[in-house]
PDB file of C-alpha atoms in Angstrom:
ATOM      1  CA  UNK A   1     110.012  79.663 104.427  1.00  0.00           C
ATOM      2  CA  UNK A   2     111.106  79.477 108.070  1.00  0.00           C
ATOM      3  CA  UNK A   3     107.540  80.069 109.348  1.00  0.00           C
ATOM      4  CA  UNK A   4     106.194  77.350 107.045  1.00  0.00           C
ATOM      5  CA  UNK A   5     108.828  74.955 108.387  1.00  0.00           C
ATOM      6  CA  UNK A   6     107.843  75.768 111.972  1.00  0.00           C
ATOM      7  CA  UNK A   7     104.162  75.083 111.204  1.00  0.00           C
ATOM      8  CA  UNK A   8     104.849  71.759 109.498  1.00  0.00           C
ATOM      9  CA  UNK A   9     107.098  70.460 112.266  1.00  0.00           C
ATOM     10  CA  UNK A  10     104.250  69.675 114.750  1.00  0.00           C
ATOM     11  CA  UNK A  11     102.326  67.901 111.969  1.00  0.00           C
ATOM     12  CA  UNK A  12     105.362  65.788 111.180  1.00  0.00           C
ATOM     13  CA  UNK A  13     105.831  64.934 114.850  1.00  0.00           C
ATOM     14  CA  UNK A  14     102.155  63.981 115.154  1.00  0.00           C
ATOM     15  CA  UNK A  15     102.475  61.718 112.119  1.00  0.00           C
ATOM     16  CA  UNK A  16     105.523  60.016 113.603  1.00  0.00           C
ATOM     17  CA  UNK A  17     103.726  59.602 116.950  1.00  0.00           C
ATOM     18  CA  UNK A  18     100.667  58.070 115.237  1.00  0.00           C
ATOM     19  CA  UNK A  19     102.926  55.668 113.331  1.00  0.00           C
ATOM     20  CA  UNK A  20     104.690  54.621 116.535  1.00  0.00           C
ATOM     21  CA  UNK A  21     101.333  54.013 118.234  1.00  0.00           C
ATOM     22  CA  UNK A  22     100.179  51.855 115.331  1.00  0.00           C
ATOM     23  CA  UNK A  23     103.368  49.787 115.613  1.00  0.00           C
ATOM     24  CA  UNK A  24     102.899  49.443 119.365  1.00  0.00           C
ATOM     25  CA  UNK A  25      99.248  48.442 119.086  1.00  0.00           C
ATOM     26  CA  UNK A  26     100.120  45.980 116.334  1.00  0.00           C
ATOM     27  CA  UNK A  27     102.532  44.235 118.697  1.00  0.00           C
ATOM     28  CA  UNK A  28      99.909  44.226 121.474  1.00  0.00           C
ATOM     29  CA  UNK A  29      97.369  42.626 119.125  1.00  0.00           C
ATOM     30  CA  UNK A  30      99.392  39.391 119.035  1.00  0.00           C
ATOM     31  CA  UNK A  31      97.795  38.718 122.423  1.00  0.00           C
ATOM     32  CA  UNK A  32      94.087  38.698 123.327  1.00  0.00           C
ATOM     33  CA  UNK A  33      92.710  42.225 123.105  1.00  0.00           C
ATOM     34  CA  UNK A  34      89.874  43.602 125.229  1.00  0.00           C
ATOM     35  CA  UNK A  35      86.667  44.448 123.393  1.00  0.00           C
ATOM     36  CA  UNK A  36      85.240  46.504 126.251  1.00  0.00           C
ATOM     37  CA  UNK A  37      87.049  48.636 128.842  1.00  0.00           C
ATOM     38  CA  UNK A  38      85.191  50.385 131.659  1.00  0.00           C
ATOM     39  CA  UNK A  39      86.762  53.271 133.581  1.00  0.00           C
ATOM     40  CA  UNK A  40      85.941  54.634 137.022  1.00  0.00           C
ATOM     41  CA  UNK A  41      87.494  58.072 136.609  1.00  0.00           C
ATOM     42  CA  UNK A  42      88.436  58.691 140.223  1.00  0.00           C
ATOM     43  CA  UNK A  43      90.734  61.342 141.682  1.00  0.00           C
ATOM     44  CA  UNK A  44      89.933  64.571 139.810  1.00  0.00           C
ATOM     45  CA  UNK A  45      89.432  66.585 143.002  1.00  0.00           C
ATOM     46  CA  UNK A  46      92.477  65.102 144.708  1.00  0.00           C
ATOM     47  CA  UNK A  47      94.538  65.833 141.600  1.00  0.00           C
ATOM     48  CA  UNK A  48      93.456  69.483 141.763  1.00  0.00           C
ATOM     49  CA  UNK A  49      94.421  69.609 145.444  1.00  0.00           C
ATOM     50  CA  UNK A  50      97.767  67.956 144.711  1.00  0.00           C
ATOM     51  CA  UNK A  51      98.545  70.418 141.898  1.00  0.00           C
ATOM     52  CA  UNK A  52      97.158  73.373 143.921  1.00  0.00           C
ATOM     53  CA  UNK A  53      94.686  74.386 141.228  1.00  0.00           C
ATOM     54  CA  UNK A  54      90.962  75.119 141.384  1.00  0.00           C
ATOM     55  CA  UNK A  55      88.839  72.059 142.123  1.00  0.00           C
ATOM     56  CA  UNK A  56      86.904  72.341 138.864  1.00  0.00           C
ATOM     57  CA  UNK A  57      90.165  72.480 136.937  1.00  0.00           C
ATOM     58  CA  UNK A  58      90.841  68.894 137.975  1.00  0.00           C
ATOM     59  CA  UNK A  59      87.726  67.775 136.115  1.00  0.00           C
ATOM     60  CA  UNK A  60      88.788  69.767 133.046  1.00  0.00           C
ATOM     61  CA  UNK A  61      92.156  68.004 132.997  1.00  0.00           C
ATOM     62  CA  UNK A  62      90.290  64.755 133.569  1.00  0.00           C
ATOM     63  CA  UNK A  63      88.202  65.354 130.445  1.00  0.00           C
ATOM     64  CA  UNK A  64      91.389  65.860 128.428  1.00  0.00           C
ATOM     65  CA  UNK A  65      92.676  62.564 129.805  1.00  0.00           C
ATOM     66  CA  UNK A  66      89.392  60.902 128.828  1.00  0.00           C
ATOM     67  CA  UNK A  67      89.558  62.102 125.220  1.00  0.00           C
ATOM     68  CA  UNK A  68      93.159  60.881 124.898  1.00  0.00           C
ATOM     69  CA  UNK A  69      92.285  57.517 126.440  1.00  0.00           C
ATOM     70  CA  UNK A  70      89.301  57.129 124.110  1.00  0.00           C
ATOM     71  CA  UNK A  71      91.502  57.796 121.103  1.00  0.00           C
ATOM     72  CA  UNK A  72      94.086  55.227 122.193  1.00  0.00           C
ATOM     73  CA  UNK A  73      91.401  52.638 122.978  1.00  0.00           C
ATOM     74  CA  UNK A  74      89.750  53.015 119.598  1.00  0.00           C
ATOM     75  CA  UNK A  75      93.064  53.034 117.756  1.00  0.00           C
ATOM     76  CA  UNK A  76      93.942  49.688 119.327  1.00  0.00           C
ATOM     77  CA  UNK A  77      90.581  48.240 118.312  1.00  0.00           C
ATOM     78  CA  UNK A  78      88.544  48.433 121.520  1.00  0.00           C
ATOM     79  CA  UNK A  79      84.879  48.451 120.470  1.00  0.00           C
ATOM     80  CA  UNK A  80      83.243  49.595 123.704  1.00  0.00           C
ATOM     81  CA  UNK A  81      84.373  52.106 126.342  1.00  0.00           C
ATOM     82  CA  UNK A  82      82.196  52.824 129.369  1.00  0.00           C
ATOM     83  CA  UNK A  83      82.924  55.597 131.863  1.00  0.00           C
ATOM     84  CA  UNK A  84      81.490  56.303 135.310  1.00  0.00           C
ATOM     85  CA  UNK A  85      80.893  60.051 135.120  1.00  0.00           C
ATOM     86  CA  UNK A  86      78.421  60.775 137.926  1.00  0.00           C
ATOM     87  CA  UNK A  87      76.890  58.493 140.540  1.00  0.00           C
ATOM     88  CA  UNK A  88      73.431  58.950 142.043  1.00  0.00           C
ATOM     89  CA  UNK A  89      75.261  59.182 145.369  1.00  0.00           C
ATOM     90  CA  UNK A  90      77.142  62.242 144.059  1.00  0.00           C
ATOM     91  CA  UNK A  91      73.921  64.233 144.378  1.00  0.00           C
ATOM     92  CA  UNK A  92      74.595  64.185 148.131  1.00  0.00           C
ATOM     93  CA  UNK A  93      77.535  66.558 147.668  1.00  0.00           C
ATOM     94  CA  UNK A  94      77.210  70.285 148.295  1.00  0.00           C
ATOM     95  CA  UNK A  95      74.643  71.879 145.945  1.00  0.00           C
ATOM     96  CA  UNK A  96      77.174  74.341 144.544  1.00  0.00           C
ATOM     97  CA  UNK A  97      79.576  71.492 143.726  1.00  0.00           C
ATOM     98  CA  UNK A  98      76.825  69.455 142.038  1.00  0.00           C
ATOM     99  CA  UNK A  99      75.749  72.526 140.074  1.00  0.00           C
ATOM    100  CA  UNK A 100      79.303  73.167 138.936  1.00  0.00           C
ATOM    101  CA  UNK A 101      79.734  69.544 137.836  1.00  0.00           C
ATOM    102  CA  UNK A 102      76.438  69.607 135.935  1.00  0.00           C
ATOM    103  CA  UNK A 103      77.447  72.799 134.135  1.00  0.00           C
ATOM    104  CA  UNK A 104      80.798  71.272 133.246  1.00  0.00           C
ATOM    105  CA  UNK A 105      79.120  68.072 132.061  1.00  0.00           C
ATOM    106  CA  UNK A 106      76.811  69.929 129.683  1.00  0.00           C
ATOM    107  CA  UNK A 107      79.767  71.895 128.329  1.00  0.00           C
ATOM    108  CA  UNK A 108      81.732  68.678 127.663  1.00  0.00           C
ATOM    109  CA  UNK A 109      78.739  66.915 126.075  1.00  0.00           C
ATOM    110  CA  UNK A 110      78.339  69.865 123.708  1.00  0.00           C
ATOM    111  CA  UNK A 111      82.070  69.692 122.907  1.00  0.00           C
ATOM    112  CA  UNK A 112      81.719  66.037 121.930  1.00  0.00           C
ATOM    113  CA  UNK A 113      79.285  67.029 119.190  1.00  0.00           C
ATOM    114  CA  UNK A 114      81.549  69.658 117.647  1.00  0.00           C
ATOM    115  CA  UNK A 115      82.765  68.985 114.118  1.00  0.00           C
ATOM    116  CA  UNK A 116      86.407  68.382 115.081  1.00  0.00           C
ATOM    117  CA  UNK A 117      85.646  66.178 118.080  1.00  0.00           C
ATOM    118  CA  UNK A 118      86.622  62.564 118.638  1.00  0.00           C
ATOM    119  CA  UNK A 119      82.992  61.590 117.954  1.00  0.00           C
ATOM    120  CA  UNK A 120      83.265  62.671 114.327  1.00  0.00           C
ATOM    121  CA  UNK A 121      86.818  61.390 113.973  1.00  0.00           C
ATOM    122  CA  UNK A 122      85.861  57.796 114.857  1.00  0.00           C
ATOM    123  CA  UNK A 123      82.117  57.841 114.128  1.00  0.00           C
ATOM    124  CA  UNK A 124      81.281  57.152 117.768  1.00  0.00           C
ATOM    125  CA  UNK A 125      77.877  56.136 118.993  1.00  0.00           C
ATOM    126  CA  UNK A 126      77.135  57.682 122.404  1.00  0.00           C
ATOM    127  CA  UNK A 127      74.936  56.063 125.055  1.00  0.00           C
ATOM    128  CA  UNK A 128      73.950  57.522 128.406  1.00  0.00           C
ATOM    129  CA  UNK A 129      73.209  54.995 131.147  1.00  0.00           C
ATOM    130  CA  UNK A 130      71.396  55.854 134.344  1.00  0.00           C
ATOM    131  CA  UNK A 131      68.261  57.564 135.637  1.00  0.00           C
ATOM    132  CA  UNK A 132      68.400  60.562 133.320  1.00  0.00           C
ATOM    133  CA  UNK A 133      65.124  61.842 134.812  1.00  0.00           C
ATOM    134  CA  UNK A 134      67.169  62.857 137.885  1.00  0.00           C
ATOM    135  CA  UNK A 135      69.181  65.332 135.807  1.00  0.00           C
ATOM    136  CA  UNK A 136      68.285  68.988 135.316  1.00  0.00           C
ATOM    137  CA  UNK A 137      66.565  69.657 131.996  1.00  0.00           C
ATOM    138  CA  UNK A 138      69.549  71.261 130.207  1.00  0.00           C
ATOM    139  CA  UNK A 139      71.810  68.288 131.013  1.00  0.00           C
ATOM    140  CA  UNK A 140      69.129  65.745 130.126  1.00  0.00           C
ATOM    141  CA  UNK A 141      68.420  67.499 126.833  1.00  0.00           C
ATOM    142  CA  UNK A 142      72.141  67.611 125.979  1.00  0.00           C
ATOM    143  CA  UNK A 143      72.473  63.876 126.703  1.00  0.00           C
ATOM    144  CA  UNK A 144      69.397  63.017 124.631  1.00  0.00           C
ATOM    145  CA  UNK A 145      70.632  65.207 121.773  1.00  0.00           C
ATOM    146  CA  UNK A 146      74.002  63.411 121.795  1.00  0.00           C
ATOM    147  CA  UNK A 147      72.303  59.995 121.645  1.00  0.00           C
ATOM    148  CA  UNK A 148      70.006  61.026 118.803  1.00  0.00           C
ATOM    149  CA  UNK A 149      72.821  62.745 116.916  1.00  0.00           C
ATOM    150  CA  UNK A 150      75.037  59.636 117.014  1.00  0.00           C
ATOM    151  CA  UNK A 151      72.362  56.902 116.883  1.00  0.00           C
ATOM    152  CA  UNK A 152      73.189  55.880 113.318  1.00  0.00           C
ATOM    153  CA  UNK A 153      76.970  55.942 113.753  1.00  0.00           C
ATOM    154  CA  UNK A 154      78.612  52.580 113.133  1.00  0.00           C
ATOM    155  CA  UNK A 155      81.952  53.167 114.859  1.00  0.00           C
ATOM    156  CA  UNK A 156      82.997  52.372 118.444  1.00  0.00           C
ATOM    157  CA  UNK A 157      80.557  52.896 121.314  1.00  0.00           C
ATOM    158  CA  UNK A 158      81.041  55.303 124.221  1.00  0.00           C
ATOM    159  CA  UNK A 159      78.675  54.720 127.144  1.00  0.00           C
ATOM    160  CA  UNK A 160      78.567  57.433 129.806  1.00  0.00           C
ATOM    161  CA  UNK A 161      77.095  56.519 133.196  1.00  0.00           C
ATOM    162  CA  UNK A 162      75.334  59.573 134.642  1.00  0.00           C
ATOM    163  CA  UNK A 163      72.957  59.580 137.623  1.00  0.00           C
ATOM    164  CA  UNK A 164      73.854  55.906 137.759  1.00  0.00           C
ATOM    165  CA  UNK A 165      74.395  53.118 140.242  1.00  0.00           C
ATOM    166  CA  UNK A 166      74.381  49.433 139.427  1.00  0.00           C
ATOM    167  CA  UNK A 167      71.662  48.647 141.975  1.00  0.00           C
ATOM    168  CA  UNK A 168      69.458  51.322 140.411  1.00  0.00           C
ATOM    169  CA  UNK A 169      70.138  49.880 136.948  1.00  0.00           C
ATOM    170  CA  UNK A 170      69.128  46.403 138.141  1.00  0.00           C
ATOM    171  CA  UNK A 171      66.000  47.772 139.841  1.00  0.00           C
ATOM    172  CA  UNK A 172      64.947  49.565 136.659  1.00  0.00           C
ATOM    173  CA  UNK A 173      65.590  46.377 134.659  1.00  0.00           C
ATOM    174  CA  UNK A 174      63.390  44.378 137.058  1.00  0.00           C
ATOM    175  CA  UNK A 175      60.603  46.948 136.759  1.00  0.00           C
ATOM    176  CA  UNK A 176      60.803  46.867 132.958  1.00  0.00           C
ATOM    177  CA  UNK A 177      60.778  43.070 132.947  1.00  0.00           C
ATOM    178  CA  UNK A 178      57.730  42.990 135.242  1.00  0.00           C
ATOM    179  CA  UNK A 179      55.910  45.553 133.104  1.00  0.00           C
ATOM    180  CA  UNK A 180      56.505  43.508 129.960  1.00  0.00           C
ATOM    181  CA  UNK A 181      55.422  40.317 131.678  1.00  0.00           C
ATOM    182  CA  UNK A 182      52.247  41.929 132.996  1.00  0.00           C
ATOM    183  CA  UNK A 183      51.367  42.903 129.457  1.00  0.00           C
ATOM    184  CA  UNK A 184      51.325  39.184 128.576  1.00  0.00           C
ATOM    185  CA  UNK A 185      49.564  37.717 131.622  1.00  0.00           C
ATOM    186  CA  UNK A 186      47.551  38.903 134.607  1.00  0.00           C
ATOM    187  CA  UNK A 187      48.867  36.169 136.902  1.00  0.00           C
ATOM    188  CA  UNK A 188      52.564  36.955 136.913  1.00  0.00           C
ATOM    189  CA  UNK A 189      53.524  35.245 140.156  1.00  0.00           C
ATOM    190  CA  UNK A 190      51.082  32.329 140.329  1.00  0.00           C
ATOM    191  CA  UNK A 191      52.653  30.280 137.536  1.00  0.00           C
ATOM    192  CA  UNK A 192      56.422  29.506 137.653  1.00  0.00           C
ATOM    193  CA  UNK A 193      56.434  29.619 133.860  1.00  0.00           C
ATOM    194  CA  UNK A 194      55.656  33.333 134.135  1.00  0.00           C
ATOM    195  CA  UNK A 195      58.716  34.084 136.275  1.00  0.00           C
ATOM    196  CA  UNK A 196      61.277  36.627 135.158  1.00  0.00           C
ATOM    197  CA  UNK A 197      64.352  34.906 133.722  1.00  0.00           C
ATOM    198  CA  UNK A 198      67.947  36.102 133.849  1.00  0.00           C
ATOM    199  CA  UNK A 199      67.791  36.709 130.105  1.00  0.00           C
ATOM    200  CA  UNK A 200      64.725  38.940 130.591  1.00  0.00           C
ATOM    201  CA  UNK A 201      66.619  41.005 133.138  1.00  0.00           C
ATOM    202  CA  UNK A 202      69.734  41.307 131.004  1.00  0.00           C
ATOM    203  CA  UNK A 203      67.688  42.459 128.004  1.00  0.00           C
ATOM    204  CA  UNK A 204      66.452  45.404 130.080  1.00  0.00           C
ATOM    205  CA  UNK A 205      69.770  46.523 131.552  1.00  0.00           C
ATOM    206  CA  UNK A 206      71.301  49.750 130.270  1.00  0.00           C
ATOM    207  CA  UNK A 207      74.179  47.643 128.936  1.00  0.00           C
ATOM    208  CA  UNK A 208      71.987  45.256 126.921  1.00  0.00           C
ATOM    209  CA  UNK A 209      73.549  46.255 123.587  1.00  0.00           C
ATOM    210  CA  UNK A 210      77.177  45.939 124.801  1.00  0.00           C
ATOM    211  CA  UNK A 211      79.417  43.022 125.628  1.00  0.00           C
ATOM    212  CA  UNK A 212      80.487  42.593 129.246  1.00  0.00           C
ATOM    213  CA  UNK A 213      83.591  44.616 130.188  1.00  0.00           C
ATOM    214  CA  UNK A 214      86.871  42.745 129.867  1.00  0.00           C
ATOM    215  CA  UNK A 215      88.617  45.307 132.076  1.00  0.00           C
ATOM    216  CA  UNK A 216      87.162  47.456 134.841  1.00  0.00           C
ATOM    217  CA  UNK A 217      89.779  50.014 135.845  1.00  0.00           C
ATOM    218  CA  UNK A 218      89.546  52.453 138.732  1.00  0.00           C
ATOM    219  CA  UNK A 219      92.192  55.102 139.198  1.00  0.00           C
ATOM    220  CA  UNK A 220      93.354  56.684 142.499  1.00  0.00           C
ATOM    221  CA  UNK A 221      94.216  53.342 144.116  1.00  0.00           C
ATOM    222  CA  UNK A 222      90.765  52.819 145.644  1.00  0.00           C
ATOM    223  CA  UNK A 223      89.958  49.088 145.574  1.00  0.00           C
ATOM    224  CA  UNK A 224      86.179  49.159 145.291  1.00  0.00           C
ATOM    225  CA  UNK A 225      83.661  49.339 142.443  1.00  0.00           C
ATOM    226  CA  UNK A 226      81.379  51.923 144.098  1.00  0.00           C
ATOM    227  CA  UNK A 227      78.201  50.353 142.715  1.00  0.00           C
ATOM    228  CA  UNK A 228      79.435  50.300 139.111  1.00  0.00           C
ATOM    229  CA  UNK A 229      78.554  47.497 136.641  1.00  0.00           C
ATOM    230  CA  UNK A 230      78.140  44.934 139.417  1.00  0.00           C
ATOM    231  CA  UNK A 231      75.985  42.656 137.267  1.00  0.00           C
ATOM    232  CA  UNK A 232      78.279  42.848 134.224  1.00  0.00           C
ATOM    233  CA  UNK A 233      81.715  42.473 135.834  1.00  0.00           C
ATOM    234  CA  UNK A 234      81.623  38.813 136.971  1.00  0.00           C
ATOM    235  CA  UNK A 235      84.441  37.865 134.596  1.00  0.00           C
ATOM    236  CA  UNK A 236      86.097  41.258 134.282  1.00  0.00           C
ATOM    237  CA  UNK A 237      89.713  41.878 135.219  1.00  0.00           C
ATOM    238  CA  UNK A 238      89.581  44.459 138.006  1.00  0.00           C
ATOM    239  CA  UNK A 239      92.475  46.910 138.061  1.00  0.00           C
ATOM    240  CA  UNK A 240      93.307  49.666 140.567  1.00  0.00           C
ATOM    241  CA  UNK A 241      96.332  51.707 139.436  1.00  0.00           C
ATOM    242  CA  UNK A 242      97.587  54.098 142.103  1.00  0.00           C
ATOM    243  CA  UNK A 243      97.299  57.391 140.242  1.00  0.00           C
ATOM    244  CA  UNK A 244      94.654  60.046 139.783  1.00  0.00           C
ATOM    245  CA  UNK A 245      92.502  60.010 136.656  1.00  0.00           C
ATOM    246  CA  UNK A 246      93.998  63.194 135.104  1.00  0.00           C
ATOM    247  CA  UNK A 247      97.397  61.445 135.291  1.00  0.00           C
ATOM    248  CA  UNK A 248      96.207  58.403 133.322  1.00  0.00           C
ATOM    249  CA  UNK A 249      98.129  58.132 130.038  1.00  0.00           C
ATOM    250  CA  UNK A 250      99.013  55.800 127.179  1.00  0.00           C
ATOM    251  CA  UNK A 251     101.622  53.903 129.187  1.00  0.00           C
ATOM    252  CA  UNK A 252      99.057  53.138 131.883  1.00  0.00           C
ATOM    253  CA  UNK A 253      96.585  51.921 129.263  1.00  0.00           C
ATOM    254  CA  UNK A 254      99.225  49.643 127.734  1.00  0.00           C
ATOM    255  CA  UNK A 255     100.060  48.301 131.189  1.00  0.00           C
ATOM    256  CA  UNK A 256      96.334  47.622 131.679  1.00  0.00           C
ATOM    257  CA  UNK A 257      96.087  45.611 128.450  1.00  0.00           C
ATOM    258  CA  UNK A 258      99.254  43.649 129.256  1.00  0.00           C
ATOM    259  CA  UNK A 259      97.912  42.775 132.706  1.00  0.00           C
ATOM    260  CA  UNK A 260      94.657  41.640 131.101  1.00  0.00           C
ATOM    261  CA  UNK A 261      96.537  39.454 128.625  1.00  0.00           C
ATOM    262  CA  UNK A 262      98.413  37.785 131.510  1.00  0.00           C
ATOM    263  CA  UNK A 263      95.194  36.699 133.254  1.00  0.00           C
ATOM    264  CA  UNK A 264      93.128  36.082 130.108  1.00  0.00           C
ATOM    265  CA  UNK A 265      93.557  32.245 130.172  1.00  0.00           C
ATOM    266  CA  UNK A 266      92.296  32.145 133.784  1.00  0.00           C
ATOM    267  CA  UNK A 267      89.314  34.399 133.032  1.00  0.00           C
ATOM    268  CA  UNK A 268      88.341  32.320 129.999  1.00  0.00           C
ATOM    269  CA  UNK A 269      88.653  29.077 131.984  1.00  0.00           C
ATOM    270  CA  UNK A 270      86.343  30.483 134.668  1.00  0.00           C
ATOM    271  CA  UNK A 271      83.881  31.648 132.022  1.00  0.00           C
ATOM    272  CA  UNK A 272      83.785  28.216 130.338  1.00  0.00           C
ATOM    273  CA  UNK A 273      83.384  26.471 133.679  1.00  0.00           C
ATOM    274  CA  UNK A 274      80.425  28.690 134.527  1.00  0.00           C
ATOM    275  CA  UNK A 275      78.792  28.034 131.150  1.00  0.00           C
ATOM    276  CA  UNK A 276      79.192  24.272 131.559  1.00  0.00           C
ATOM    277  CA  UNK A 277      77.502  24.310 134.950  1.00  0.00           C
TER     278      UNK A 277
END
């Protein structure tokens, strides 16, 4: 009887914690809620150094923080979450570090497809944005498998930016737009009517199926976007909390939403003004 009571206690605590989160998110929903949050998950290595643990362990803790943040986002009704996992510029790091990160990435992608993962819990659809051809075959295959496996899911959307920079995304979109235009006419540049429009470009961005991010949040206190979603973040609320990504928790996410709600009227006014002009 005592052992059964000990086993049921964590379940009861989890139920109470879920109920409290629902109450909290219900209160938050009285204000404007973000539909799309984008995270630059910065500070994993510095967290490991701070905690005096192996460098790779910082990324493991960071993945745990990501899964928790995804759960909280989806529980509060956020439809889209985008994360900056690996920049094209990161390939310039030491080969052994890049290899370790790639191995860890494949391991975490495989974990996302396990039966008890957050993907199955919420029916997530997974996208990978970036030049996937730059990835080693095992990583590329794992990413493609995840996209195929979740393609028909109708729940929230998780977009993972790998081998990505915004300038590269825009360049690829331009090339796709030109290729489609050339299929229609041989004289692409001679006639202004054949010019590439902004809508053509946006239809060929990696993010074409998602709304623009309401919040772009970078941890570690760095106040730069590092070539992330430059095209899409014109009307995003940019946030730079001074903590490392593995330290990011529910209270920081709530703070983020509250800060967004404070500036929402200004952002909407700027958006309307832009549309009118």
